[in-house]
Protein backbone atom coordinates (compact mmCIF):
# COMPACT_ATOMS: atom_id res chain seq x y z
CA UNK A 1 0.00 0.00 0.00
CA UNK A 2 1.34 3.42 -0.96
CA UNK A 3 1.28 6.45 1.32
CA UNK A 4 -2.30 7.68 1.36
CA UNK A 5 -4.00 10.66 2.97
CA UNK A 6 -7.38 9.46 4.27
CA UNK A 7 -8.54 13.05 4.56
CA UNK A 8 -8.77 13.23 0.76
CA UNK A 9 -11.59 10.68 0.80
CA UNK A 10 -13.34 12.19 3.82
CA UNK A 11 -13.13 15.78 2.59
CA UNK A 12 -14.08 14.86 -0.99
CA UNK A 13 -17.17 12.99 0.19
CA UNK A 14 -18.22 15.78 2.55
CA UNK A 15 -17.72 18.63 0.06
CA UNK A 16 -19.80 16.88 -2.57
CA UNK A 17 -22.52 16.31 0.03
CA UNK A 18 -22.41 19.98 1.05
CA UNK A 19 -22.72 21.11 -2.57
CA UNK A 20 -25.76 18.88 -3.04
CA UNK A 21 -27.39 20.17 0.15
CA UNK A 22 -26.77 23.80 -0.85
CA UNK A 23 -28.30 23.15 -4.28
CA UNK A 24 -31.38 21.58 -2.70
CA UNK A 25 -32.16 24.76 -0.75
CA UNK A 26 -31.47 26.94 -3.81
CA UNK A 27 -28.93 29.15 -2.05
CA UNK A 28 -28.71 32.35 -4.10
CA UNK A 29 -24.95 32.72 -3.56
CA UNK A 30 -24.08 29.36 -5.15
CA UNK A 31 -23.22 30.33 -8.72
CA UNK A 32 -21.63 27.08 -9.90
CA UNK A 33 -21.11 23.49 -8.74
CA UNK A 34 -19.16 22.06 -11.69
CA UNK A 35 -16.47 19.42 -11.17
CA UNK A 36 -13.68 22.00 -11.27
CA UNK A 37 -15.30 24.25 -8.65
CA UNK A 38 -15.87 21.20 -6.44
CA UNK A 39 -12.24 20.19 -6.87
CA UNK A 40 -11.17 23.73 -5.89
CA UNK A 41 -13.33 23.55 -2.76
CA UNK A 42 -11.84 20.17 -1.80
CA UNK A 43 -8.33 21.57 -2.26
CA UNK A 44 -9.26 24.63 -0.18
CA UNK A 45 -10.22 22.42 2.77
CA UNK A 46 -7.32 19.97 2.42
CA UNK A 47 -4.85 22.87 2.52
CA UNK A 48 -6.29 23.99 5.85
CA UNK A 49 -6.84 20.78 7.76
CA UNK A 50 -4.36 18.29 9.19
CA UNK A 51 -3.73 15.25 6.95
CA UNK A 52 -4.08 11.65 8.14
CA UNK A 53 -1.51 9.52 6.34
CA UNK A 54 -1.56 5.73 6.33
CA UNK A 55 0.60 3.06 4.71
CA UNK A 56 -1.16 -0.12 5.84
CA UNK A 57 -4.50 -1.66 6.77
CA UNK A 58 -3.59 -1.26 10.42
CA UNK A 59 -3.13 2.47 9.84
CA UNK A 60 -6.58 2.67 8.28
CA UNK A 61 -8.15 1.01 11.33
CA UNK A 62 -6.25 3.31 13.71
CA UNK A 63 -7.20 6.47 11.78
CA UNK A 64 -10.86 5.46 11.45
CA UNK A 65 -11.63 6.34 15.06
CA UNK A 66 -9.88 9.69 14.71
CA UNK A 67 -11.90 10.55 11.62
CA UNK A 68 -15.13 9.90 13.51
CA UNK A 69 -14.30 12.75 15.89
CA UNK A 70 -17.16 15.28 15.92
CA UNK A 71 -14.79 18.25 16.03
CA UNK A 72 -12.97 17.12 12.87
CA UNK A 73 -16.31 16.78 11.06
CA UNK A 74 -17.36 20.23 12.25
CA UNK A 75 -14.04 21.72 11.09
CA UNK A 76 -14.43 20.16 7.64
CA UNK A 77 -17.99 21.49 7.31
CA UNK A 78 -17.01 25.00 8.42
CA UNK A 79 -14.04 25.14 6.05
CA UNK A 80 -16.14 23.56 3.32
CA UNK A 81 -18.86 26.22 3.47
CA UNK A 82 -16.19 28.93 3.59
CA UNK A 83 -14.39 27.47 0.58
CA UNK A 84 -17.55 26.97 -1.46
CA UNK A 85 -18.60 30.60 -0.85
CA UNK A 86 -15.18 31.96 -1.86
CA UNK A 87 -14.95 29.79 -4.98
CA UNK A 88 -18.49 30.70 -6.02
CA UNK A 89 -17.58 34.39 -5.89
CA UNK A 90 -14.13 34.08 -7.53
CA UNK A 91 -14.37 31.27 -10.05
CA UNK A 92 -11.30 30.35 -12.07
CA UNK A 93 -11.48 31.04 -15.84
CA UNK A 94 -11.41 27.30 -16.58
CA UNK A 95 -14.09 26.37 -14.03
CA UNK A 96 -16.63 25.31 -16.66
CA UNK A 97 -14.17 23.31 -18.76
CA UNK A 98 -14.58 19.55 -19.02
CA UNK A 99 -12.31 17.60 -16.69
CA UNK A 100 -10.65 16.05 -19.74
CA UNK A 101 -9.31 19.52 -20.58
CA UNK A 102 -7.73 19.68 -17.12
CA UNK A 103 -5.78 16.47 -17.67
CA UNK A 104 -2.47 16.15 -19.50
CA UNK A 105 -2.97 14.41 -22.83
CA UNK A 106 -1.17 11.10 -23.34
CA UNK A 107 1.36 10.58 -26.11
CA UNK A 108 2.72 7.33 -27.54
CA UNK A 109 5.74 9.10 -29.04
CA UNK A 110 8.93 10.30 -27.29
CA UNK A 111 8.55 13.80 -25.90
CA UNK A 112 10.45 16.67 -24.36
CA UNK A 113 8.96 17.09 -20.88
CA UNK A 114 9.36 20.62 -19.59
CA UNK A 115 10.03 21.53 -15.96
CA UNK A 116 7.83 23.86 -13.95
CA UNK A 117 9.12 27.37 -14.70
CA UNK A 118 8.70 29.69 -11.75
CA UNK A 119 9.87 32.98 -10.33
CA UNK A 120 8.81 36.24 -8.67
CA UNK A 121 8.18 39.84 -9.69
CA UNK A 122 9.52 42.57 -7.37
CA UNK A 123 8.85 46.31 -7.09
CA UNK A 124 12.01 48.26 -7.97
CA UNK A 125 11.78 50.84 -5.18
CA UNK A 126 10.87 48.60 -2.24
CA UNK A 127 11.94 45.18 -3.57
CA UNK A 128 8.66 43.87 -2.23
CA UNK A 129 6.55 41.34 -4.21
CA UNK A 130 4.59 43.13 -6.94
CA UNK A 131 0.94 42.26 -7.56
CA UNK A 132 -1.20 42.92 -10.67
CA UNK A 133 1.65 42.32 -13.10
CA UNK A 134 0.90 40.34 -16.27
CA UNK A 135 3.50 37.66 -16.97
CA UNK A 136 3.75 35.90 -20.35
CA UNK A 137 5.96 32.93 -21.20
CA UNK A 138 7.10 32.77 -24.83
CA UNK A 139 9.15 30.34 -26.91
CA UNK A 140 10.77 31.71 -30.05
CA UNK A 141 8.56 34.80 -29.72
CA UNK A 142 5.25 32.91 -29.43
CA UNK A 143 3.10 32.28 -26.37
CA UNK A 144 3.74 28.82 -24.96
CA UNK A 145 0.88 26.33 -24.67
CA UNK A 146 0.41 24.95 -21.17
CA UNK A 147 0.11 21.28 -20.16
CA UNK A 148 -3.60 21.75 -19.36
CA UNK A 149 -6.17 24.51 -18.94
CA UNK A 150 -5.55 24.86 -15.20
CA UNK A 151 -2.31 26.69 -16.05
CA UNK A 152 -2.73 30.18 -17.46
CA UNK A 153 -0.44 31.95 -19.93
CA UNK A 154 -0.42 34.92 -19.63
CA UNK A 155 -1.09 35.07 -15.89
CA UNK A 156 -1.38 37.78 -13.25
CA UNK A 157 0.58 38.07 -10.03
CA UNK A 158 -1.21 38.53 -6.69
CA UNK A 159 -0.28 39.84 -3.27
CA UNK A 160 -1.61 36.61 -1.71
CA UNK A 161 1.00 34.61 -3.63
CA UNK A 162 3.74 37.20 -3.06
CA UNK A 163 4.18 38.24 -6.67
CA UNK A 164 5.15 34.76 -7.80
CA UNK A 165 4.32 33.02 -11.07
CA UNK A 166 4.62 29.50 -12.46
CA UNK A 167 4.20 27.85 -15.84
CA UNK A 168 4.02 24.20 -16.91
CA UNK A 169 4.69 24.12 -20.67
CA UNK A 170 3.02 21.45 -22.75
CA UNK A 171 5.35 18.60 -23.75
CA UNK A 172 6.64 18.65 -27.33
CA UNK A 173 7.00 15.49 -29.39
CA UNK A 174 10.51 14.35 -30.31
CA UNK A 175 11.78 12.15 -33.13
CA UNK A 176 13.51 9.74 -30.77
CA UNK A 177 14.15 9.13 -27.08
CA UNK A 178 17.41 10.45 -25.60
CA UNK A 179 17.46 13.30 -28.11
CA UNK A 180 19.06 16.53 -26.84
CA UNK A 181 17.64 19.91 -27.76
CA UNK A 182 17.95 23.50 -26.55
CA UNK A 183 14.79 25.57 -26.16
CA UNK A 184 14.76 29.37 -26.20
CA UNK A 185 12.30 30.99 -23.80
CA UNK A 186 11.52 34.56 -22.82
CA UNK A 187 9.40 36.08 -20.08
CA UNK A 188 7.53 39.33 -20.69
CA UNK A 189 6.20 41.31 -17.72
CA UNK A 190 3.84 44.27 -17.99
CA UNK A 191 2.09 46.47 -15.44
CA UNK A 192 0.46 49.90 -15.89
CA UNK A 193 2.79 52.65 -14.68
CA UNK A 194 5.89 50.45 -14.88
CA UNK A 195 8.51 49.83 -17.54
CA UNK A 196 8.08 46.52 -19.31
CA UNK A 197 10.54 43.77 -18.40
CA UNK A 198 11.82 41.15 -20.84
CA UNK A 199 14.03 38.28 -19.76
CA UNK A 200 15.41 35.57 -22.08
CA UNK A 201 16.78 32.19 -21.04
CA UNK A 202 17.56 28.76 -22.49
CA UNK A 203 17.07 25.25 -21.20
CA UNK A 204 18.49 22.01 -22.58
CA UNK A 205 16.30 18.89 -22.38
CA UNK A 206 16.66 15.22 -23.23
CA UNK A 207 13.60 13.57 -24.75
CA UNK A 208 11.88 10.79 -22.82
CA UNK A 209 9.80 7.77 -23.81
CA UNK A 210 6.75 8.86 -21.83
CA UNK A 211 4.94 12.12 -21.27
CA UNK A 212 4.93 13.39 -17.69
CA UNK A 213 1.21 13.38 -16.87
CA UNK A 214 1.46 14.19 -13.17
CA UNK A 215 2.71 17.45 -11.74
CA UNK A 216 6.14 17.09 -10.12
CA UNK A 217 7.32 20.32 -8.48
CA UNK A 218 10.73 18.78 -7.76
CA UNK A 219 11.39 19.08 -11.50
CA UNK A 220 11.46 22.86 -11.75
CA UNK A 221 13.46 25.74 -13.17
CA UNK A 222 13.77 28.77 -10.88
CA UNK A 223 14.15 32.07 -12.70
CA UNK A 224 15.97 34.99 -11.11
CA UNK A 225 13.71 37.59 -9.48
CA UNK A 226 12.56 40.14 -12.05
CA UNK A 227 12.39 43.77 -10.90
CA UNK A 228 10.00 46.37 -12.29
CA UNK A 229 10.64 50.12 -12.02
CA UNK A 230 8.09 52.89 -12.27
CA UNK A 231 8.10 54.85 -15.51
CA UNK A 232 8.78 58.16 -13.74
CA UNK A 233 12.04 56.78 -12.34
CA UNK A 234 13.28 56.02 -15.85
CA UNK A 235 12.18 59.47 -17.04
CA UNK A 236 13.99 61.13 -14.14
CA UNK A 237 17.17 59.20 -14.87
CA UNK A 238 16.99 60.12 -18.56
CA UNK A 239 16.67 63.81 -17.66
CA UNK A 240 19.66 63.55 -15.31
CA UNK A 241 21.74 61.96 -18.06
CA UNK A 242 20.82 64.73 -20.52
CA UNK A 243 21.66 67.45 -17.99
PDB file of C-alpha atoms in Angstrom:
ATOM      1  CA  UNK A   1       0.000   0.000   0.000  1.00  0.00           C
ATOM      2  CA  UNK A   2       1.338   3.419  -0.956  1.00  0.00           C
ATOM      3  CA  UNK A   3       1.283   6.447   1.322  1.00  0.00           C
ATOM      4  CA  UNK A   4      -2.297   7.679   1.361  1.00  0.00           C
ATOM      5  CA  UNK A   5      -4.000  10.665   2.967  1.00  0.00           C
ATOM      6  CA  UNK A   6      -7.377   9.465   4.272  1.00  0.00           C
ATOM      7  CA  UNK A   7      -8.542  13.052   4.561  1.00  0.00           C
ATOM      8  CA  UNK A   8      -8.770  13.229   0.758  1.00  0.00           C
ATOM      9  CA  UNK A   9     -11.589  10.677   0.800  1.00  0.00           C
ATOM     10  CA  UNK A  10     -13.337  12.190   3.817  1.00  0.00           C
ATOM     11  CA  UNK A  11     -13.133  15.782   2.588  1.00  0.00           C
ATOM     12  CA  UNK A  12     -14.076  14.865  -0.986  1.00  0.00           C
ATOM     13  CA  UNK A  13     -17.171  12.990   0.189  1.00  0.00           C
ATOM     14  CA  UNK A  14     -18.217  15.779   2.554  1.00  0.00           C
ATOM     15  CA  UNK A  15     -17.716  18.627   0.061  1.00  0.00           C
ATOM     16  CA  UNK A  16     -19.800  16.876  -2.572  1.00  0.00           C
ATOM     17  CA  UNK A  17     -22.522  16.306   0.027  1.00  0.00           C
ATOM     18  CA  UNK A  18     -22.411  19.981   1.051  1.00  0.00           C
ATOM     19  CA  UNK A  19     -22.723  21.108  -2.569  1.00  0.00           C
ATOM     20  CA  UNK A  20     -25.765  18.877  -3.036  1.00  0.00           C
ATOM     21  CA  UNK A  21     -27.390  20.168   0.149  1.00  0.00           C
ATOM     22  CA  UNK A  22     -26.773  23.797  -0.847  1.00  0.00           C
ATOM     23  CA  UNK A  23     -28.299  23.150  -4.281  1.00  0.00           C
ATOM     24  CA  UNK A  24     -31.382  21.584  -2.700  1.00  0.00           C
ATOM     25  CA  UNK A  25     -32.160  24.756  -0.747  1.00  0.00           C
ATOM     26  CA  UNK A  26     -31.468  26.943  -3.811  1.00  0.00           C
ATOM     27  CA  UNK A  27     -28.929  29.153  -2.051  1.00  0.00           C
ATOM     28  CA  UNK A  28     -28.710  32.353  -4.100  1.00  0.00           C
ATOM     29  CA  UNK A  29     -24.954  32.716  -3.556  1.00  0.00           C
ATOM     30  CA  UNK A  30     -24.080  29.362  -5.145  1.00  0.00           C
ATOM     31  CA  UNK A  31     -23.223  30.326  -8.718  1.00  0.00           C
ATOM     32  CA  UNK A  32     -21.629  27.076  -9.898  1.00  0.00           C
ATOM     33  CA  UNK A  33     -21.109  23.495  -8.740  1.00  0.00           C
ATOM     34  CA  UNK A  34     -19.157  22.064 -11.690  1.00  0.00           C
ATOM     35  CA  UNK A  35     -16.466  19.419 -11.167  1.00  0.00           C
ATOM     36  CA  UNK A  36     -13.680  22.000 -11.265  1.00  0.00           C
ATOM     37  CA  UNK A  37     -15.302  24.248  -8.653  1.00  0.00           C
ATOM     38  CA  UNK A  38     -15.874  21.204  -6.444  1.00  0.00           C
ATOM     39  CA  UNK A  39     -12.239  20.190  -6.869  1.00  0.00           C
ATOM     40  CA  UNK A  40     -11.174  23.729  -5.889  1.00  0.00           C
ATOM     41  CA  UNK A  41     -13.327  23.547  -2.758  1.00  0.00           C
ATOM     42  CA  UNK A  42     -11.844  20.171  -1.801  1.00  0.00           C
ATOM     43  CA  UNK A  43      -8.326  21.574  -2.264  1.00  0.00           C
ATOM     44  CA  UNK A  44      -9.262  24.630  -0.178  1.00  0.00           C
ATOM     45  CA  UNK A  45     -10.225  22.418   2.773  1.00  0.00           C
ATOM     46  CA  UNK A  46      -7.316  19.971   2.417  1.00  0.00           C
ATOM     47  CA  UNK A  47      -4.848  22.867   2.519  1.00  0.00           C
ATOM     48  CA  UNK A  48      -6.292  23.995   5.854  1.00  0.00           C
ATOM     49  CA  UNK A  49      -6.837  20.783   7.763  1.00  0.00           C
ATOM     50  CA  UNK A  50      -4.357  18.292   9.187  1.00  0.00           C
ATOM     51  CA  UNK A  51      -3.734  15.253   6.949  1.00  0.00           C
ATOM     52  CA  UNK A  52      -4.083  11.654   8.140  1.00  0.00           C
ATOM     53  CA  UNK A  53      -1.508   9.521   6.344  1.00  0.00           C
ATOM     54  CA  UNK A  54      -1.562   5.728   6.334  1.00  0.00           C
ATOM     55  CA  UNK A  55       0.603   3.059   4.711  1.00  0.00           C
ATOM     56  CA  UNK A  56      -1.161  -0.116   5.843  1.00  0.00           C
ATOM     57  CA  UNK A  57      -4.504  -1.664   6.775  1.00  0.00           C
ATOM     58  CA  UNK A  58      -3.587  -1.264  10.420  1.00  0.00           C
ATOM     59  CA  UNK A  59      -3.134   2.465   9.839  1.00  0.00           C
ATOM     60  CA  UNK A  60      -6.584   2.674   8.280  1.00  0.00           C
ATOM     61  CA  UNK A  61      -8.146   1.014  11.335  1.00  0.00           C
ATOM     62  CA  UNK A  62      -6.255   3.315  13.708  1.00  0.00           C
ATOM     63  CA  UNK A  63      -7.204   6.466  11.782  1.00  0.00           C
ATOM     64  CA  UNK A  64     -10.857   5.464  11.447  1.00  0.00           C
ATOM     65  CA  UNK A  65     -11.630   6.336  15.063  1.00  0.00           C
ATOM     66  CA  UNK A  66      -9.875   9.687  14.713  1.00  0.00           C
ATOM     67  CA  UNK A  67     -11.898  10.552  11.620  1.00  0.00           C
ATOM     68  CA  UNK A  68     -15.134   9.903  13.514  1.00  0.00           C
ATOM     69  CA  UNK A  69     -14.297  12.748  15.885  1.00  0.00           C
ATOM     70  CA  UNK A  70     -17.157  15.284  15.923  1.00  0.00           C
ATOM     71  CA  UNK A  71     -14.793  18.249  16.028  1.00  0.00           C
ATOM     72  CA  UNK A  72     -12.974  17.119  12.870  1.00  0.00           C
ATOM     73  CA  UNK A  73     -16.307  16.778  11.064  1.00  0.00           C
ATOM     74  CA  UNK A  74     -17.360  20.232  12.249  1.00  0.00           C
ATOM     75  CA  UNK A  75     -14.037  21.719  11.087  1.00  0.00           C
ATOM     76  CA  UNK A  76     -14.431  20.157   7.641  1.00  0.00           C
ATOM     77  CA  UNK A  77     -17.987  21.492   7.314  1.00  0.00           C
ATOM     78  CA  UNK A  78     -17.015  25.002   8.416  1.00  0.00           C
ATOM     79  CA  UNK A  79     -14.045  25.144   6.051  1.00  0.00           C
ATOM     80  CA  UNK A  80     -16.142  23.555   3.322  1.00  0.00           C
ATOM     81  CA  UNK A  81     -18.856  26.225   3.467  1.00  0.00           C
ATOM     82  CA  UNK A  82     -16.192  28.931   3.591  1.00  0.00           C
ATOM     83  CA  UNK A  83     -14.386  27.472   0.578  1.00  0.00           C
ATOM     84  CA  UNK A  84     -17.549  26.973  -1.464  1.00  0.00           C
ATOM     85  CA  UNK A  85     -18.598  30.596  -0.852  1.00  0.00           C
ATOM     86  CA  UNK A  86     -15.176  31.957  -1.864  1.00  0.00           C
ATOM     87  CA  UNK A  87     -14.947  29.786  -4.980  1.00  0.00           C
ATOM     88  CA  UNK A  88     -18.494  30.695  -6.022  1.00  0.00           C
ATOM     89  CA  UNK A  89     -17.582  34.385  -5.891  1.00  0.00           C
ATOM     90  CA  UNK A  90     -14.134  34.081  -7.531  1.00  0.00           C
ATOM     91  CA  UNK A  91     -14.374  31.267 -10.055  1.00  0.00           C
ATOM     92  CA  UNK A  92     -11.303  30.350 -12.069  1.00  0.00           C
ATOM     93  CA  UNK A  93     -11.475  31.039 -15.837  1.00  0.00           C
ATOM     94  CA  UNK A  94     -11.413  27.300 -16.582  1.00  0.00           C
ATOM     95  CA  UNK A  95     -14.086  26.371 -14.026  1.00  0.00           C
ATOM     96  CA  UNK A  96     -16.634  25.306 -16.662  1.00  0.00           C
ATOM     97  CA  UNK A  97     -14.170  23.307 -18.758  1.00  0.00           C
ATOM     98  CA  UNK A  98     -14.580  19.552 -19.019  1.00  0.00           C
ATOM     99  CA  UNK A  99     -12.313  17.598 -16.690  1.00  0.00           C
ATOM    100  CA  UNK A 100     -10.651  16.050 -19.738  1.00  0.00           C
ATOM    101  CA  UNK A 101      -9.310  19.518 -20.580  1.00  0.00           C
ATOM    102  CA  UNK A 102      -7.730  19.682 -17.122  1.00  0.00           C
ATOM    103  CA  UNK A 103      -5.782  16.466 -17.669  1.00  0.00           C
ATOM    104  CA  UNK A 104      -2.474  16.150 -19.496  1.00  0.00           C
ATOM    105  CA  UNK A 105      -2.968  14.408 -22.829  1.00  0.00           C
ATOM    106  CA  UNK A 106      -1.167  11.100 -23.339  1.00  0.00           C
ATOM    107  CA  UNK A 107       1.365  10.575 -26.110  1.00  0.00           C
ATOM    108  CA  UNK A 108       2.718   7.332 -27.543  1.00  0.00           C
ATOM    109  CA  UNK A 109       5.740   9.099 -29.038  1.00  0.00           C
ATOM    110  CA  UNK A 110       8.932  10.296 -27.290  1.00  0.00           C
ATOM    111  CA  UNK A 111       8.548  13.803 -25.902  1.00  0.00           C
ATOM    112  CA  UNK A 112      10.453  16.668 -24.362  1.00  0.00           C
ATOM    113  CA  UNK A 113       8.960  17.087 -20.875  1.00  0.00           C
ATOM    114  CA  UNK A 114       9.364  20.624 -19.592  1.00  0.00           C
ATOM    115  CA  UNK A 115      10.033  21.533 -15.964  1.00  0.00           C
ATOM    116  CA  UNK A 116       7.829  23.861 -13.951  1.00  0.00           C
ATOM    117  CA  UNK A 117       9.118  27.368 -14.701  1.00  0.00           C
ATOM    118  CA  UNK A 118       8.703  29.687 -11.748  1.00  0.00           C
ATOM    119  CA  UNK A 119       9.872  32.978 -10.326  1.00  0.00           C
ATOM    120  CA  UNK A 120       8.809  36.239  -8.669  1.00  0.00           C
ATOM    121  CA  UNK A 121       8.179  39.841  -9.688  1.00  0.00           C
ATOM    122  CA  UNK A 122       9.516  42.573  -7.371  1.00  0.00           C
ATOM    123  CA  UNK A 123       8.848  46.313  -7.094  1.00  0.00           C
ATOM    124  CA  UNK A 124      12.013  48.258  -7.968  1.00  0.00           C
ATOM    125  CA  UNK A 125      11.783  50.842  -5.182  1.00  0.00           C
ATOM    126  CA  UNK A 126      10.874  48.596  -2.238  1.00  0.00           C
ATOM    127  CA  UNK A 127      11.937  45.180  -3.573  1.00  0.00           C
ATOM    128  CA  UNK A 128       8.657  43.866  -2.225  1.00  0.00           C
ATOM    129  CA  UNK A 129       6.555  41.338  -4.213  1.00  0.00           C
ATOM    130  CA  UNK A 130       4.586  43.127  -6.939  1.00  0.00           C
ATOM    131  CA  UNK A 131       0.936  42.261  -7.563  1.00  0.00           C
ATOM    132  CA  UNK A 132      -1.201  42.920 -10.673  1.00  0.00           C
ATOM    133  CA  UNK A 133       1.651  42.316 -13.102  1.00  0.00           C
ATOM    134  CA  UNK A 134       0.896  40.336 -16.272  1.00  0.00           C
ATOM    135  CA  UNK A 135       3.503  37.656 -16.975  1.00  0.00           C
ATOM    136  CA  UNK A 136       3.745  35.898 -20.349  1.00  0.00           C
ATOM    137  CA  UNK A 137       5.961  32.933 -21.200  1.00  0.00           C
ATOM    138  CA  UNK A 138       7.099  32.771 -24.830  1.00  0.00           C
ATOM    139  CA  UNK A 139       9.149  30.342 -26.912  1.00  0.00           C
ATOM    140  CA  UNK A 140      10.772  31.710 -30.051  1.00  0.00           C
ATOM    141  CA  UNK A 141       8.563  34.796 -29.720  1.00  0.00           C
ATOM    142  CA  UNK A 142       5.248  32.914 -29.430  1.00  0.00           C
ATOM    143  CA  UNK A 143       3.098  32.284 -26.368  1.00  0.00           C
ATOM    144  CA  UNK A 144       3.741  28.817 -24.963  1.00  0.00           C
ATOM    145  CA  UNK A 145       0.877  26.331 -24.665  1.00  0.00           C
ATOM    146  CA  UNK A 146       0.406  24.949 -21.166  1.00  0.00           C
ATOM    147  CA  UNK A 147       0.106  21.279 -20.156  1.00  0.00           C
ATOM    148  CA  UNK A 148      -3.601  21.745 -19.364  1.00  0.00           C
ATOM    149  CA  UNK A 149      -6.169  24.509 -18.942  1.00  0.00           C
ATOM    150  CA  UNK A 150      -5.549  24.860 -15.205  1.00  0.00           C
ATOM    151  CA  UNK A 151      -2.308  26.690 -16.047  1.00  0.00           C
ATOM    152  CA  UNK A 152      -2.733  30.180 -17.457  1.00  0.00           C
ATOM    153  CA  UNK A 153      -0.439  31.945 -19.927  1.00  0.00           C
ATOM    154  CA  UNK A 154      -0.418  34.923 -19.630  1.00  0.00           C
ATOM    155  CA  UNK A 155      -1.085  35.072 -15.889  1.00  0.00           C
ATOM    156  CA  UNK A 156      -1.376  37.785 -13.255  1.00  0.00           C
ATOM    157  CA  UNK A 157       0.576  38.075 -10.027  1.00  0.00           C
ATOM    158  CA  UNK A 158      -1.209  38.526  -6.693  1.00  0.00           C
ATOM    159  CA  UNK A 159      -0.277  39.836  -3.267  1.00  0.00           C
ATOM    160  CA  UNK A 160      -1.613  36.615  -1.715  1.00  0.00           C
ATOM    161  CA  UNK A 161       0.997  34.613  -3.628  1.00  0.00           C
ATOM    162  CA  UNK A 162       3.742  37.198  -3.061  1.00  0.00           C
ATOM    163  CA  UNK A 163       4.181  38.243  -6.672  1.00  0.00           C
ATOM    164  CA  UNK A 164       5.150  34.764  -7.795  1.00  0.00           C
ATOM    165  CA  UNK A 165       4.315  33.017 -11.067  1.00  0.00           C
ATOM    166  CA  UNK A 166       4.618  29.497 -12.458  1.00  0.00           C
ATOM    167  CA  UNK A 167       4.198  27.846 -15.839  1.00  0.00           C
ATOM    168  CA  UNK A 168       4.019  24.200 -16.909  1.00  0.00           C
ATOM    169  CA  UNK A 169       4.685  24.124 -20.672  1.00  0.00           C
ATOM    170  CA  UNK A 170       3.022  21.446 -22.752  1.00  0.00           C
ATOM    171  CA  UNK A 171       5.347  18.604 -23.745  1.00  0.00           C
ATOM    172  CA  UNK A 172       6.636  18.650 -27.331  1.00  0.00           C
ATOM    173  CA  UNK A 173       6.997  15.489 -29.391  1.00  0.00           C
ATOM    174  CA  UNK A 174      10.505  14.353 -30.312  1.00  0.00           C
ATOM    175  CA  UNK A 175      11.781  12.153 -33.128  1.00  0.00           C
ATOM    176  CA  UNK A 176      13.513   9.742 -30.766  1.00  0.00           C
ATOM    177  CA  UNK A 177      14.150   9.130 -27.077  1.00  0.00           C
ATOM    178  CA  UNK A 178      17.411  10.455 -25.596  1.00  0.00           C
ATOM    179  CA  UNK A 179      17.464  13.295 -28.107  1.00  0.00           C
ATOM    180  CA  UNK A 180      19.062  16.525 -26.845  1.00  0.00           C
ATOM    181  CA  UNK A 181      17.635  19.912 -27.763  1.00  0.00           C
ATOM    182  CA  UNK A 182      17.951  23.498 -26.553  1.00  0.00           C
ATOM    183  CA  UNK A 183      14.785  25.565 -26.159  1.00  0.00           C
ATOM    184  CA  UNK A 184      14.760  29.371 -26.203  1.00  0.00           C
ATOM    185  CA  UNK A 185      12.296  30.993 -23.798  1.00  0.00           C
ATOM    186  CA  UNK A 186      11.515  34.557 -22.823  1.00  0.00           C
ATOM    187  CA  UNK A 187       9.404  36.082 -20.076  1.00  0.00           C
ATOM    188  CA  UNK A 188       7.531  39.326 -20.687  1.00  0.00           C
ATOM    189  CA  UNK A 189       6.202  41.309 -17.717  1.00  0.00           C
ATOM    190  CA  UNK A 190       3.842  44.271 -17.986  1.00  0.00           C
ATOM    191  CA  UNK A 191       2.086  46.466 -15.438  1.00  0.00           C
ATOM    192  CA  UNK A 192       0.461  49.898 -15.886  1.00  0.00           C
ATOM    193  CA  UNK A 193       2.785  52.648 -14.681  1.00  0.00           C
ATOM    194  CA  UNK A 194       5.894  50.448 -14.884  1.00  0.00           C
ATOM    195  CA  UNK A 195       8.507  49.833 -17.544  1.00  0.00           C
ATOM    196  CA  UNK A 196       8.080  46.516 -19.312  1.00  0.00           C
ATOM    197  CA  UNK A 197      10.539  43.772 -18.397  1.00  0.00           C
ATOM    198  CA  UNK A 198      11.820  41.152 -20.840  1.00  0.00           C
ATOM    199  CA  UNK A 199      14.031  38.276 -19.759  1.00  0.00           C
ATOM    200  CA  UNK A 200      15.409  35.572 -22.076  1.00  0.00           C
ATOM    201  CA  UNK A 201      16.780  32.189 -21.037  1.00  0.00           C
ATOM    202  CA  UNK A 202      17.561  28.761 -22.492  1.00  0.00           C
ATOM    203  CA  UNK A 203      17.066  25.249 -21.196  1.00  0.00           C
ATOM    204  CA  UNK A 204      18.487  22.014 -22.578  1.00  0.00           C
ATOM    205  CA  UNK A 205      16.298  18.892 -22.379  1.00  0.00           C
ATOM    206  CA  UNK A 206      16.655  15.219 -23.232  1.00  0.00           C
ATOM    207  CA  UNK A 207      13.596  13.566 -24.750  1.00  0.00           C
ATOM    208  CA  UNK A 208      11.882  10.786 -22.817  1.00  0.00           C
ATOM    209  CA  UNK A 209       9.795   7.767 -23.805  1.00  0.00           C
ATOM    210  CA  UNK A 210       6.746   8.856 -21.827  1.00  0.00           C
ATOM    211  CA  UNK A 211       4.943  12.116 -21.266  1.00  0.00           C
ATOM    212  CA  UNK A 212       4.932  13.391 -17.688  1.00  0.00           C
ATOM    213  CA  UNK A 213       1.211  13.382 -16.870  1.00  0.00           C
ATOM    214  CA  UNK A 214       1.465  14.190 -13.166  1.00  0.00           C
ATOM    215  CA  UNK A 215       2.711  17.446 -11.736  1.00  0.00           C
ATOM    216  CA  UNK A 216       6.144  17.094 -10.120  1.00  0.00           C
ATOM    217  CA  UNK A 217       7.320  20.321  -8.484  1.00  0.00           C
ATOM    218  CA  UNK A 218      10.734  18.781  -7.764  1.00  0.00           C
ATOM    219  CA  UNK A 219      11.389  19.085 -11.503  1.00  0.00           C
ATOM    220  CA  UNK A 220      11.458  22.859 -11.747  1.00  0.00           C
ATOM    221  CA  UNK A 221      13.460  25.736 -13.169  1.00  0.00           C
ATOM    222  CA  UNK A 222      13.767  28.771 -10.885  1.00  0.00           C
ATOM    223  CA  UNK A 223      14.149  32.070 -12.704  1.00  0.00           C
ATOM    224  CA  UNK A 224      15.974  34.986 -11.111  1.00  0.00           C
ATOM    225  CA  UNK A 225      13.713  37.592  -9.483  1.00  0.00           C
ATOM    226  CA  UNK A 226      12.559  40.144 -12.052  1.00  0.00           C
ATOM    227  CA  UNK A 227      12.390  43.765 -10.901  1.00  0.00           C
ATOM    228  CA  UNK A 228      10.003  46.372 -12.294  1.00  0.00           C
ATOM    229  CA  UNK A 229      10.640  50.123 -12.015  1.00  0.00           C
ATOM    230  CA  UNK A 230       8.089  52.891 -12.267  1.00  0.00           C
ATOM    231  CA  UNK A 231       8.105  54.847 -15.510  1.00  0.00           C
ATOM    232  CA  UNK A 232       8.778  58.157 -13.745  1.00  0.00           C
ATOM    233  CA  UNK A 233      12.039  56.776 -12.340  1.00  0.00           C
ATOM    234  CA  UNK A 234      13.280  56.021 -15.848  1.00  0.00           C
ATOM    235  CA  UNK A 235      12.180  59.467 -17.041  1.00  0.00           C
ATOM    236  CA  UNK A 236      13.993  61.128 -14.144  1.00  0.00           C
ATOM    237  CA  UNK A 237      17.175  59.195 -14.874  1.00  0.00           C
ATOM    238  CA  UNK A 238      16.994  60.122 -18.564  1.00  0.00           C
ATOM    239  CA  UNK A 239      16.674  63.815 -17.657  1.00  0.00           C
ATOM    240  CA  UNK A 240      19.660  63.549 -15.314  1.00  0.00           C
ATOM    241  CA  UNK A 241      21.741  61.963 -18.059  1.00  0.00           C
ATOM    242  CA  UNK A 242      20.818  64.732 -20.518  1.00  0.00           C
ATOM    243  CA  UNK A 243      21.660  67.452 -17.988  1.00  0.00           C
TER     244      UNK A 243
END
